[in-house]
Coordinates of C-alpha atoms in Angstrom, one line a residue:
X862 CA 7.7 -2.5 -28.9
X863 CA 6.0 -2.8 -25.6
X864 CA 4.3 -6.1 -24.9
X865 CA 0.6 -6.1 -24.0
X866 CA 0.3 -9.7 -23.3
X867 CA 2.7 -12.7 -23.1
X868 CA 1.9 -15.5 -25.4
X869 CA 3.1 -19.0 -24.5
X870 CA 6.0 -19.0 -27.0
X871 CA 7.1 -15.4 -26.4
X872 CA 6.9 -15.9 -22.6
X873 CA 9.0 -19.1 -22.8
X874 CA 11.7 -17.5 -25.0
X875 CA 11.9 -14.4 -22.9
X876 CA 12.1 -16.5 -19.7
X877 CA 15.0 -18.6 -21.2
X878 CA 16.8 -15.5 -22.3
X879 CA 16.3 -13.8 -18.9
X880 CA 17.6 -16.9 -17.1
X881 CA 20.7 -17.1 -19.3
X882 CA 21.5 -13.5 -18.8
X883 CA 20.8 -13.7 -15.1
X884 CA 23.1 -16.6 -14.6
X885 CA 25.9 -14.8 -16.6
X886 CA 25.7 -11.2 -15.2
X887 CA 29.4 -10.5 -15.5
X888 CA 29.2 -10.8 -19.3
X889 CA 26.8 -7.9 -19.4
X890 CA 29.1 -5.3 -17.9
X891 CA 32.7 -5.6 -16.9
X892 CA 32.9 -3.1 -14.0
X893 CA 29.6 -3.6 -12.2
X894 CA 27.5 -6.7 -11.5
X895 CA 24.0 -6.6 -12.9
X896 CA 20.9 -8.7 -12.7
X897 CA 18.4 -8.9 -15.6
X898 CA 14.6 -8.7 -14.9
X899 CA 11.5 -8.9 -17.1
X900 CA 8.8 -6.2 -17.3
X901 CA 5.4 -7.8 -18.0
X902 CA 2.5 -5.6 -19.1
X903 CA -0.7 -7.0 -17.5
X904 CA -3.9 -5.0 -18.3
X905 CA -1.9 -1.8 -18.7
X906 CA 0.1 -2.3 -15.4
X907 CA 3.8 -3.0 -15.8
X908 CA 5.1 -5.6 -13.4
X909 CA 8.7 -6.1 -12.6
X910 CA 9.4 -9.9 -12.6
X911 CA 12.4 -12.0 -11.6
X912 CA 13.3 -15.1 -13.7
X913 CA 13.5 -18.0 -11.2
X914 CA 14.1 -21.8 -11.4
X915 CA 12.0 -23.6 -8.8
X916 CA 14.2 -25.4 -6.2
X917 CA 13.4 -28.8 -4.6
X918 CA 12.0 -27.3 -1.3
X919 CA 10.2 -24.3 -2.9
X920 CA 6.5 -23.6 -2.4
X921 CA 4.3 -20.7 -3.3
X922 CA 4.1 -19.8 0.5
X923 CA 7.9 -19.8 0.7
X924 CA 8.2 -17.5 -2.4
X925 CA 5.5 -15.3 -0.8
X926 CA 7.6 -14.9 2.3
X927 CA 10.8 -14.2 0.5
X928 CA 10.1 -12.4 -2.7
X929 CA 9.1 -8.9 -3.4
X930 CA 7.0 -5.9 -2.6
X931 CA 3.7 -7.4 -4.0
X932 CA 3.9 -10.5 -1.9
X933 CA 4.7 -8.7 1.3
X934 CA 1.8 -6.3 0.8
X935 CA -1.0 -8.3 -0.7
X936 CA -0.9 -12.1 -0.9
X937 CA -4.0 -12.6 -3.0
X938 CA -2.7 -10.1 -5.5
X939 CA 0.7 -12.0 -5.6
X940 CA -1.1 -15.3 -6.3
X941 CA -3.2 -13.7 -9.0
X942 CA -0.2 -12.1 -10.8
X943 CA 1.9 -15.2 -10.3
X944 CA -0.6 -17.1 -12.4
X945 CA -1.0 -14.3 -15.0
X946 CA 2.7 -13.9 -15.7
X947 CA 3.2 -17.7 -16.0
X948 CA 0.5 -18.8 -18.5
X949 CA 2.4 -22.1 -19.2
X950 CA 2.0 -23.2 -15.5
X951 CA -1.4 -24.9 -15.1
X952 CA -1.5 -24.4 -11.4
X953 CA 0.9 -22.1 -9.6
X954 CA -0.1 -23.7 -6.3
X955 CA 1.7 -26.9 -7.4
X956 CA 5.0 -25.7 -8.8
X957 CA 7.6 -28.4 -9.5
X958 CA 11.4 -28.4 -9.1
X959 CA 13.2 -27.4 -12.2
X960 CA 10.3 -25.3 -13.6
X961 CA 11.2 -21.9 -14.9
X962 CA 8.9 -19.2 -13.7
X963 CA 8.6 -15.4 -13.4
X964 CA 8.1 -14.1 -9.9
X965 CA 6.1 -10.7 -9.8
X966 CA 8.2 -8.4 -7.6
X967 CA 6.9 -4.9 -8.0
X968 CA 4.3 -2.8 -9.8
X969 CA 6.1 -0.1 -11.8
X970 CA 5.2 3.4 -12.9
X971 CA 6.3 4.2 -16.5
X972 CA 10.0 4.9 -17.1
X973 CA 11.0 3.7 -13.6
X974 CA 14.1 2.1 -15.3
X975 CA 16.0 2.8 -18.5
X976 CA 14.6 0.9 -21.5
X977 CA 11.7 -0.3 -19.4
X978 CA 9.4 -0.2 -22.4
X979 CA 11.4 -2.9 -24.1
X980 CA 10.3 -5.4 -21.5
X981 CA 13.8 -6.2 -20.1
X982 CA 15.7 -4.1 -17.5
X983 CA 19.2 -4.5 -16.1
X984 CA 19.6 -3.5 -12.4
X985 CA 23.0 -3.2 -10.7
X986 CA 23.3 -6.0 -8.2
X987 CA 24.7 -3.7 -5.6
X988 CA 21.4 -1.8 -5.5
X989 CA 19.6 -4.8 -4.3
X990 CA 21.5 -4.8 -1.1
X991 CA 21.2 -2.3 1.7
X992 CA 24.0 0.2 1.3
X993 CA 24.4 0.7 5.1
X994 CA 24.9 -3.1 5.5
X995 CA 27.6 -3.1 2.8
X996 CA 29.4 -0.2 4.4
X997 CA 29.4 -1.8 7.8
X998 CA 31.4 -4.7 6.4
X999 CA 34.1 -2.2 5.5
X1000 CA 34.1 -0.2 8.7
X1001 CA 36.1 -0.4 11.9
X1002 CA 35.2 0.9 15.4
X1003 CA 37.1 3.9 16.7
X1004 CA 37.0 5.5 20.1
X1005 CA 37.5 9.3 19.9
X1006 CA 40.8 10.5 21.3
X1007 CA 41.7 14.0 22.5
X1008 CA 42.4 16.3 19.5
X1009 CA 40.7 14.0 17.1
X1010 CA 38.6 15.6 14.3
X1011 CA 36.4 13.9 11.7
X1012 CA 38.2 15.6 8.8
X1013 CA 41.6 14.2 9.9
X1014 CA 40.2 10.7 10.5
X1015 CA 38.7 10.6 7.0
X1016 CA 41.6 12.2 5.2
X1017 CA 43.9 9.3 6.4
X1018 CA 42.3 6.9 3.9
X1019 CA 40.2 9.0 1.6
X1020 CA 42.5 11.8 0.5
X1021 CA 42.9 15.5 1.3
X1022 CA 40.2 17.8 2.4
X1023 CA 38.1 19.1 -0.5
X1024 CA 38.9 16.3 -2.9
X1025 CA 36.1 14.1 -4.4
X1026 CA 37.5 11.1 -2.6
X1027 CA 37.4 12.9 0.7
X1028 CA 33.7 13.9 0.2
X1029 CA 32.9 10.2 -0.6
X1030 CA 34.6 9.3 2.7
X1031 CA 32.5 11.9 4.6
X1032 CA 29.3 10.6 3.0
X1033 CA 30.1 7.0 4.0
X1034 CA 31.0 8.2 7.6
X1035 CA 27.7 10.0 8.0
X1036 CA 25.8 6.9 6.8
X1037 CA 27.8 4.7 9.3
X1038 CA 27.2 7.3 12.1
X1039 CA 23.7 8.7 11.8
X1040 CA 23.8 9.9 15.4
X1041 CA 26.4 12.5 14.5
X1042 CA 24.4 15.6 13.4
X1043 CA 27.3 18.1 13.5
X1044 CA 30.6 16.9 12.0
X1045 CA 32.5 19.6 14.0
X1046 CA 31.3 18.3 17.3
X1047 CA 32.7 15.1 18.7
X1048 CA 34.0 14.4 22.1
X1049 CA 36.7 12.2 23.7
X1050 CA 35.5 8.7 24.5
X1051 CA 32.7 8.7 21.9
X1052 CA 32.3 5.5 19.9
X1053 CA 32.4 5.9 16.1
X1054 CA 32.7 3.7 12.9
X1055 CA 35.3 4.7 10.4
X1056 CA 35.3 3.5 6.7
X1057 CA 38.2 1.3 5.8
X1058 CA 40.3 1.9 2.7
X1059 CA 39.5 -1.6 1.5
X1060 CA 36.0 -0.4 0.4
X1061 CA 37.6 1.5 -2.5
X1062 CA 39.0 -1.6 -4.0
X1063 CA 35.6 -3.3 -4.4
X1064 CA 34.3 -3.6 -8.0
X1065 CA 31.0 -2.0 -7.0
X1066 CA 32.5 1.0 -5.2
X1067 CA 31.8 3.5 -8.0
X1068 CA 28.2 2.3 -8.2
X1069 CA 27.6 3.5 -4.6
X1070 CA 27.8 7.2 -5.8
X1071 CA 25.7 9.3 -8.2
X1072 CA 27.1 11.4 -11.0
X1073 CA 27.9 14.3 -8.6
X1074 CA 29.9 12.0 -6.3
X1075 CA 27.3 11.8 -3.5
X1076 CA 26.4 8.5 -1.9
X1077 CA 23.1 7.0 -3.2
X1078 CA 20.9 6.6 -0.1
X1079 CA 17.3 7.6 -0.8
X1080 CA 16.7 7.0 -4.5
X1081 CA 16.3 3.8 -6.4
X1082 CA 18.5 1.9 -4.0
X1083 CA 16.1 2.0 -1.0
X1084 CA 13.2 1.3 -3.3
X1085 CA 14.7 -1.8 -4.8
X1086 CA 16.0 -3.4 -1.6
X1087 CA 12.4 -3.4 -0.3
X1088 CA 11.2 -5.9 -2.8
X1089 CA 14.3 -8.1 -3.1
X1090 CA 14.2 -9.3 0.5
X1091 CA 11.2 -9.0 2.8
X1092 CA 13.4 -9.2 5.8
X1093 CA 15.3 -6.1 4.7
X1094 CA 12.1 -4.2 3.8
X1095 CA 11.3 -2.6 7.2
X1096 CA 10.4 1.0 6.7
X1097 CA 9.5 0.6 3.0
X1098 CA 6.3 -1.3 3.9
X1099 CA 3.1 0.8 3.6
X1100 CA 1.3 -1.4 6.1
X1101 CA -0.6 1.1 8.3
X1102 CA -0.4 -0.7 11.6
X1103 CA 1.8 0.7 14.4
X1104 CA 2.0 -1.7 17.3
X1105 CA 4.6 0.0 19.5
X1106 CA 3.3 1.0 23.0
X1107 CA 6.0 3.7 23.4
X1108 CA 4.0 6.9 22.7
X1109 CA 7.1 8.9 21.9
X1110 CA 8.2 6.3 19.3
X1111 CA 4.8 6.4 17.8
X1112 CA 4.8 10.2 17.7
X1113 CA 8.2 10.2 16.0
X1114 CA 7.0 7.8 13.4
X1115 CA 3.9 9.9 12.7
X1116 CA 6.0 13.0 12.3
X1117 CA 8.6 11.0 10.1
X1118 CA 11.1 12.1 12.7
X1119 CA 13.9 10.5 14.7
X1120 CA 13.4 9.6 18.4
X1121 CA 16.3 10.0 20.9
X1122 CA 15.3 8.5 24.2
X1123 CA 18.5 7.1 25.6
X1124 CA 21.9 8.6 26.4
X1125 CA 23.0 11.9 27.9
X1126 CA 23.6 15.3 26.3
X1127 CA 26.0 17.8 27.8
X1128 CA 25.4 21.5 27.4
X1129 CA 27.7 24.3 28.5
X1130 CA 26.3 26.8 31.0
X1131 CA 27.3 30.3 32.0
X1132 CA 29.1 29.1 35.2
X1133 CA 31.2 26.7 33.2
X1134 CA 29.5 23.5 34.6
X1135 CA 28.0 21.3 32.0
X1136 CA 24.2 20.8 32.2
X1137 CA 23.3 17.1 31.7
X1138 CA 20.1 16.2 29.7
X1139 CA 19.1 12.6 30.3
X1140 CA 17.1 11.6 27.2
X1141 CA 15.5 8.7 29.0
X1142 CA 13.7 11.3 31.2
X1143 CA 13.3 14.0 28.5
X1144 CA 12.8 12.3 25.1
X1145 CA 13.8 14.3 22.0
X1146 CA 12.2 14.1 18.5
X1147 CA 14.0 15.6 15.6
X1148 CA 11.8 16.2 12.5
X1149 CA 13.1 15.9 8.9
X1150 CA 13.4 19.7 8.6
X1151 CA 15.8 19.8 11.6
X1152 CA 13.1 21.1 14.1
X1153 CA 13.6 19.6 17.6
X1154 CA 10.9 18.8 20.1
X1155 CA 12.0 18.1 23.7
X1156 CA 9.5 16.6 26.1
X1157 CA 10.3 18.0 29.5
X1158 CA 9.1 16.7 32.9
X1159 CA 8.5 18.8 36.0
X1160 CA 12.0 17.8 37.3
X1161 CA 13.7 19.9 34.7
X1162 CA 14.9 23.2 36.1
X1163 CA 14.7 26.6 34.5
X1164 CA 18.5 26.7 34.4
X1165 CA 18.5 23.4 32.5
X1166 CA 15.9 24.7 30.1
X1167 CA 17.8 27.9 29.5
X1168 CA 21.0 25.9 28.7
X1169 CA 19.1 23.7 26.2
X1170 CA 17.5 26.8 24.5
X1171 CA 20.8 28.5 24.3
X1172 CA 22.4 25.6 22.5
X1173 CA 19.2 24.8 20.4
X1174 CA 17.5 28.2 19.9
X1175 CA 14.7 26.7 17.7
X1176 CA 13.9 23.8 20.1
X1177 CA 10.3 23.4 21.3
X1178 CA 9.9 22.5 24.9
X1179 CA 6.8 20.4 25.5
X1180 CA 5.8 20.0 29.2
X1181 CA 4.5 16.4 28.9
X1182 CA 5.0 13.5 31.3
X1183 CA 6.5 10.3 30.1
X1184 CA 3.5 8.4 31.3
X1185 CA 1.0 10.4 29.1
X1186 CA -0.8 8.5 26.3
X1187 CA -0.3 9.2 22.6
X1188 CA -3.4 11.3 22.5
X1189 CA -2.0 13.9 25.0
X1190 CA 1.4 13.9 23.2
X1191 CA -0.1 14.4 19.8
X1192 CA -2.5 17.1 20.9
X1193 CA 0.3 18.9 22.7
X1194 CA 1.9 19.2 19.2
X1195 CA -1.2 21.1 18.0
X1196 CA -2.2 18.3 15.6
X1197 CA -5.7 18.1 17.0
X1198 CA -8.4 20.7 16.7
X1199 CA -9.2 20.8 20.4
X1200 CA -7.8 18.7 23.2
X1201 CA -10.1 16.1 24.6
X1202 CA -12.6 16.2 21.7
X1203 CA -13.1 13.7 18.9
X1204 CA -11.2 14.8 15.8
X1205 CA -13.2 16.6 13.1
X1206 CA -10.3 16.2 10.7
X1207 CA -11.7 15.1 7.3
X1208 CA -10.1 14.6 3.9
X1209 CA -12.1 13.8 0.7
X1210 CA -11.3 13.3 -2.9
X1211 CA -13.1 11.9 -6.0
X1212 CA -11.7 9.3 -8.4
X1213 CA -13.9 8.1 -11.3
X1214 CA -17.2 7.0 -9.6
X1215 CA -15.6 6.8 -6.2
X1216 CA -15.9 9.5 -3.5
X1217 CA -13.4 8.7 -0.7
X1218 CA -13.6 10.4 2.7
X1219 CA -11.1 9.9 5.5
X1220 CA -12.3 10.9 9.0
X1221 CA -9.3 10.5 11.2
X1222 CA -8.1 11.5 14.7
X1223 CA -5.4 13.7 13.1
X1224 CA -4.7 14.8 9.6
X1225 CA -1.7 17.0 8.8
X1226 CA 0.8 17.6 6.0
X1227 CA 4.5 16.8 5.8
X1228 CA 7.0 17.1 3.0
X1229 CA 8.5 14.0 1.3
X1230 CA 12.3 14.2 1.6
X1231 CA 12.8 12.3 -1.6
X1232 CA 11.0 14.6 -4.0
X1233 CA 9.8 17.6 -2.0
X1234 CA 6.2 16.8 -2.6
X1235 CA 3.5 17.5 0.1
X1236 CA 1.9 14.4 1.5
X1237 CA -1.1 14.2 3.8
X1238 CA -1.0 12.0 6.9
X1239 CA -4.2 10.4 8.3
X1240 CA -3.7 9.0 11.9
X1241 CA -6.2 6.6 13.5
X1242 CA -6.4 5.1 17.0
X1243 CA -7.6 1.5 16.9
X1244 CA -8.5 -1.1 19.5
X1245 CA -7.5 -4.3 17.5
X1246 CA -5.3 -5.3 14.6
X1247 CA -8.4 -6.4 12.8
X1248 CA -9.5 -2.7 12.7
X1249 CA -6.6 -1.6 10.6
X1250 CA -7.1 -0.2 7.1
X1251 CA -6.3 -3.0 4.7
X1252 CA -3.0 -2.8 2.8
X1253 CA -4.9 -2.8 -0.5
X1254 CA -6.4 0.5 0.4
X1255 CA -3.2 1.9 1.9
X1256 CA -1.4 1.3 -1.4
X1257 CA -4.1 3.0 -3.2
X1258 CA -4.1 6.0 -0.9
X1259 CA -0.3 6.3 -1.3
X1260 CA -0.8 7.0 -5.0
X1261 CA -2.9 9.9 -3.9
X1262 CA -0.1 11.2 -1.6
X1263 CA -2.0 10.1 1.5
X1264 CA -0.3 8.1 4.2
X1265 CA -2.4 6.1 6.6
X1266 CA -1.1 5.2 10.1
X1267 CA -3.2 3.0 12.4
X1268 CA -2.0 3.2 16.0
X1269 CA -2.8 0.2 18.1
X1270 CA -3.6 1.4 21.6
X1271 CA -2.0 0.0 24.7
X1272 CA -3.9 -3.0 26.1
X1273 CA -5.7 -3.6 22.7
X1274 CA -7.2 -7.0 21.9
X1275 CA -5.3 -9.4 19.6
X1276 CA -8.1 -9.4 17.0
X1277 CA -8.8 -11.6 14.0
X1278 CA -6.8 -11.9 10.7
X1279 CA -8.2 -10.4 7.5
X1280 CA -11.1 -12.3 6.0
X1281 CA -9.2 -13.6 3.0
X1282 CA -6.8 -15.5 5.2
X1283 CA -9.6 -17.4 6.9
X1284 CA -10.3 -21.0 6.0
X1285 CA -13.3 -21.4 3.8
X1286 CA -13.3 -17.7 2.8
X1287 CA -14.5 -17.1 -0.8
X1288 CA -13.6 -13.8 -2.4
X1289 CA -16.1 -12.0 -4.6
X1290 CA -16.2 -12.4 -8.4
X1291 CA -15.7 -9.8 -11.0
X1292 CA -18.1 -9.9 -14.0
X1293 CA -18.9 -7.6 -16.9
X1294 CA -22.2 -7.5 -18.7
X1295 CA -23.3 -5.4 -21.7
X1296 CA -26.6 -3.4 -22.1
X1297 CA -26.4 -3.4 -25.9
X1298 CA -29.2 -6.0 -26.2
X1299 CA -31.9 -5.8 -23.5
X1300 CA -32.8 -9.5 -23.6
X1301 CA -29.2 -10.5 -23.2
X1302 CA -28.6 -7.9 -20.6
X1303 CA -31.4 -9.1 -18.4
X1304 CA -30.4 -12.7 -18.9
X1305 CA -26.8 -11.9 -17.8
X1306 CA -27.9 -9.7 -14.9
X1307 CA -30.3 -12.2 -13.5
X1308 CA -27.6 -15.0 -13.7
X1309 CA -25.0 -12.7 -12.1
X1310 CA -27.4 -12.1 -9.2
X1311 CA -27.9 -15.8 -8.7
X1312 CA -31.6 -15.6 -9.6
X1313 CA -33.5 -18.1 -11.8
X1314 CA -34.4 -17.1 -15.3
X1315 CA -36.4 -18.8 -18.1
X1316 CA -37.2 -17.2 -21.5
X1317 CA -40.3 -17.5 -23.6
X1318 CA -42.6 -18.9 -20.9
X1319 CA -46.1 -19.6 -22.1
X1320 CA -48.7 -17.8 -19.9
X1321 CA -52.5 -18.0 -20.1
X1322 CA -54.9 -15.3 -18.8
X1323 CA -58.6 -14.3 -19.3
X1324 CA -59.2 -11.3 -21.5
X1325 CA -62.7 -10.1 -22.6
X1326 CA -64.3 -13.5 -21.7
X1327 CA -61.7 -15.7 -23.5
X1328 CA -58.5 -17.3 -22.4
X1329 CA -55.5 -15.7 -24.1
X1330 CA -52.0 -17.2 -24.5
X1331 CA -48.9 -15.0 -24.5
X1332 CA -45.1 -15.4 -24.0
X1333 CA -42.9 -13.7 -21.5
X1334 CA -39.7 -14.3 -19.6
X1335 CA -39.8 -15.4 -16.0
X1336 CA -37.4 -14.3 -13.1
X1337 CA -37.7 -16.2 -9.8
X1338 CA -35.8 -15.7 -6.5
X1339 CA -36.4 -19.3 -5.6
X1340 CA -38.1 -18.1 -2.4
X1341 CA -41.6 -17.4 -3.7
X1342 CA -41.1 -14.1 -5.6
X1343 CA -41.6 -14.4 -9.3
X1344 CA -41.6 -11.7 -12.0
X1345 CA -42.7 -11.8 -15.7
X1346 CA -40.7 -9.7 -18.1
X1347 CA -42.3 -8.5 -21.4
X1348 CA -40.2 -6.9 -24.1
X1349 CA -42.9 -4.7 -25.7
X1350 CA -44.9 -7.7 -27.0
X1351 CA -48.0 -7.2 -24.8
X1352 CA -49.9 -4.0 -25.0
X1353 CA -52.8 -2.0 -23.5
X1354 CA -55.6 -3.8 -21.7
X1355 CA -53.9 -7.2 -22.1
X1356 CA -51.0 -6.1 -19.9
X1357 CA -53.5 -5.0 -17.2
X1358 CA -55.4 -8.3 -17.6
X1359 CA -52.2 -10.2 -16.8
X1360 CA -51.7 -8.2 -13.6
X1361 CA -55.4 -8.8 -12.7
X1362 CA -54.8 -12.5 -13.0
X1363 CA -52.3 -12.3 -10.1
X1364 CA -49.0 -12.1 -12.0
X1365 CA -46.3 -9.5 -11.4
X1366 CA -45.1 -8.2 -14.7
X1367 CA -42.9 -5.4 -16.0
X1368 CA -42.4 -4.1 -19.5
X1369 CA -38.9 -3.4 -20.6
X1370 CA -38.7 -0.8 -23.3
X1371 CA -36.1 -1.2 -26.1
X1372 CA -34.6 2.3 -25.2
X1373 CA -34.9 1.9 -21.5
X1374 CA -31.8 2.9 -19.5
X1375 CA -30.0 0.2 -17.5
X1376 CA -30.7 2.0 -14.2
X1377 CA -34.5 1.9 -15.0
X1378 CA -34.4 -1.8 -15.8
X1379 CA -32.4 -2.6 -12.6
X1380 CA -34.8 -0.7 -10.4
X1381 CA -37.8 -2.3 -12.1
X1382 CA -36.5 -5.8 -11.4
X1383 CA -35.3 -5.3 -7.9
X1384 CA -38.3 -3.4 -6.7
X1385 CA -40.8 -5.8 -8.3
X1386 CA -39.1 -8.8 -6.6
X1387 CA -38.9 -7.0 -3.3
X1388 CA -35.1 -7.2 -3.2
X1389 CA -33.7 -4.4 -1.0
X1390 CA -30.9 -2.4 -2.4
X1391 CA -28.8 0.7 -1.7
X1392 CA -28.2 3.3 -4.4
X1393 CA -24.7 5.0 -4.3
X1394 CA -23.8 2.8 -1.3
X1395 CA -21.2 3.7 1.3
X1396 CA -18.6 1.2 2.5
X1397 CA -16.2 1.3 5.4
X1398 CA -12.6 0.8 4.7
X1399 CA -12.1 -1.0 8.1
X1400 CA -14.4 -2.9 10.4
X1401 CA -14.5 -0.7 13.4
X1402 CA -17.1 -0.4 16.1
X1403 CA -17.0 3.4 16.0
X1404 CA -18.3 4.9 12.8
X1405 CA -16.8 8.4 13.3
X1406 CA -13.2 7.6 12.4
X1407 CA -12.7 5.5 9.3
X1408 CA -12.1 5.5 5.6
X1409 CA -15.5 5.8 3.8
X1410 CA -15.9 4.8 0.2
X1411 CA -19.1 5.9 -1.6
X1412 CA -19.7 4.4 -5.1
X1413 CA -21.7 7.0 -7.0
X1414 CA -24.4 5.5 -9.2
X1415 CA -23.8 2.0 -7.9
X1416 CA -26.4 -0.5 -6.5
X1417 CA -25.5 -2.7 -3.5
X1418 CA -27.6 -5.8 -2.9
X1419 CA -27.3 -8.0 0.2
X1420 CA -29.8 -10.8 0.2
X1421 CA -30.4 -13.0 3.2
X1422 CA -28.6 -16.4 2.9
X1423 CA -27.0 -15.2 -0.4
X1424 CA -23.9 -13.5 -1.5
X1425 CA -23.4 -9.7 -1.7
X1426 CA -23.4 -7.9 -5.0
X1427 CA -22.4 -4.4 -6.3
X1428 CA -23.7 -3.3 -9.6
X1429 CA -21.4 -0.7 -11.2
X1430 CA -22.7 1.6 -13.9
X1431 CA -19.5 3.7 -13.9
X1432 CA -15.9 2.5 -13.4
X1433 CA -14.1 2.8 -10.1
X1434 CA -10.3 2.4 -9.4
X1435 CA -9.0 -1.2 -9.7
X1436 CA -7.7 -1.3 -6.1
X1437 CA -11.2 -0.5 -4.8
X1438 CA -12.6 -3.3 -6.9
X1439 CA -10.1 -5.7 -5.3
X1440 CA -10.9 -4.5 -1.8
X1441 CA -14.6 -5.0 -2.3
X1442 CA -13.9 -8.5 -3.7
X1443 CA -11.7 -9.3 -0.7
X1444 CA -14.8 -8.3 1.4
X1445 CA -16.8 -11.0 -0.3
X1446 CA -18.7 -8.8 -2.7
X1447 CA -19.4 -9.8 -6.3
X1448 CA -18.6 -6.9 -8.6
X1449 CA -20.9 -6.7 -11.7
X1450 CA -19.7 -4.0 -14.1
X1451 CA -22.4 -2.8 -16.5
X1452 CA -21.2 -1.4 -19.8
X1453 CA -23.2 0.3 -22.5

């Protein structure tokens, strides 16, 4: 049965069980080494956790730097989940040596692992390590000799051509030598890496291949190594910031392609003399679908272009100088509407009460190699690291098949860190109040807005020549504005007489809608608010290119010398709530 929460006893027993199994992995399986992890269900989200015994020099910051996808992407979320999955630890900021804890590594989608619903998963230890790194330990350098061929080199240690063992050797060779795109074309003097026969004697060798005998490279293996070691994570990060000042490297990353900007290609020509293509002068980008884009300078002759086109018929020749900025390069690839004009590329979608709109410099589609799905890429040019889209929002957009890439332009300022890493920063709170009972609703609403509230205040006012006493509730801003609230106890002329006496008073009907009550209170107290407010995803000086988040039916309040508040009458995605809280906004969810 799937666990919805972890009670103290259950959590402790599972932790002890997980640690025992983790420390005795060989007893689980004889052929392959495994590690056992826990799956904790927190508020409907399944979290993959690693059982861990705190060492003498451990700290939360050290664990944050070393452990997992969650910590590398979102430190506040890591701290929050660390506390939630360890209910027996009073304060996760003060962990002690010898304590047994669970470290949240990764948020899972259902059925990511076999038997995930049971709360315990076994993961092959080999999948935690980068496969290319393993292969390099069992590889030897080889300088190509005349009459060498890849098939003969591989067959020496991996069996005859066409056998399964031979195919395994070829897959390993291609992983060790990603620069070789055509196995039939190698030349004398070329430096290669050949797989050693010793690799086949390793216990984990069979775990390197799937059921069809092909090397596992882009499935669960790459995904798992990302959260096991932050240093090995690299391309798995969804952080949007791209800091390279090499425009061709940026363009290749945007296109999910491979940049070749060093070395020399030799192409045969009609007169028998090889044509040399210096990639440092003419960079080449190869896209995932095999399409090649060559950036040619004015020094390239028509003869050289013809030789390249003859060898690569589908190559695109782009006459762009190496000194041109990223804007010129990208626009030359037809990713912009019109060269020299601000982008009009816009992408919008709705999710619950959220309407999200991306207005980027470029928006275009690519195909995800792993699953063949179409993803949208939104590219922004920014002036400072502080202008990047926060990782919280990047993760959320990834779930919508949208990839954000922020390009830090050359000569950009250093910028400030995110607000929630600054000393003295206080994140917003998240509260829920009910509208079932109007008196309780107003009481909770006023307190959540940091106003003053007193119930059943005696008031006295003249009516028809006599002094009348009545009771009402009082709301005060503490800055001179006061409001009386009547719950249908005062009627007719008496209500008007109270107003004539100088009081500000509203009557709250039993069946009044929450929106009506909210507007009554805010308007009567002269508290400004924005209905269906619009928030920027990043703090940028220019409003035209950003991620815009509109909260339909929400009320945003920003009082001078006070906190900021967002009243939600309809739910919005949880990552958006966290982003707003990180921006210092109190979230007040109003439920019927």
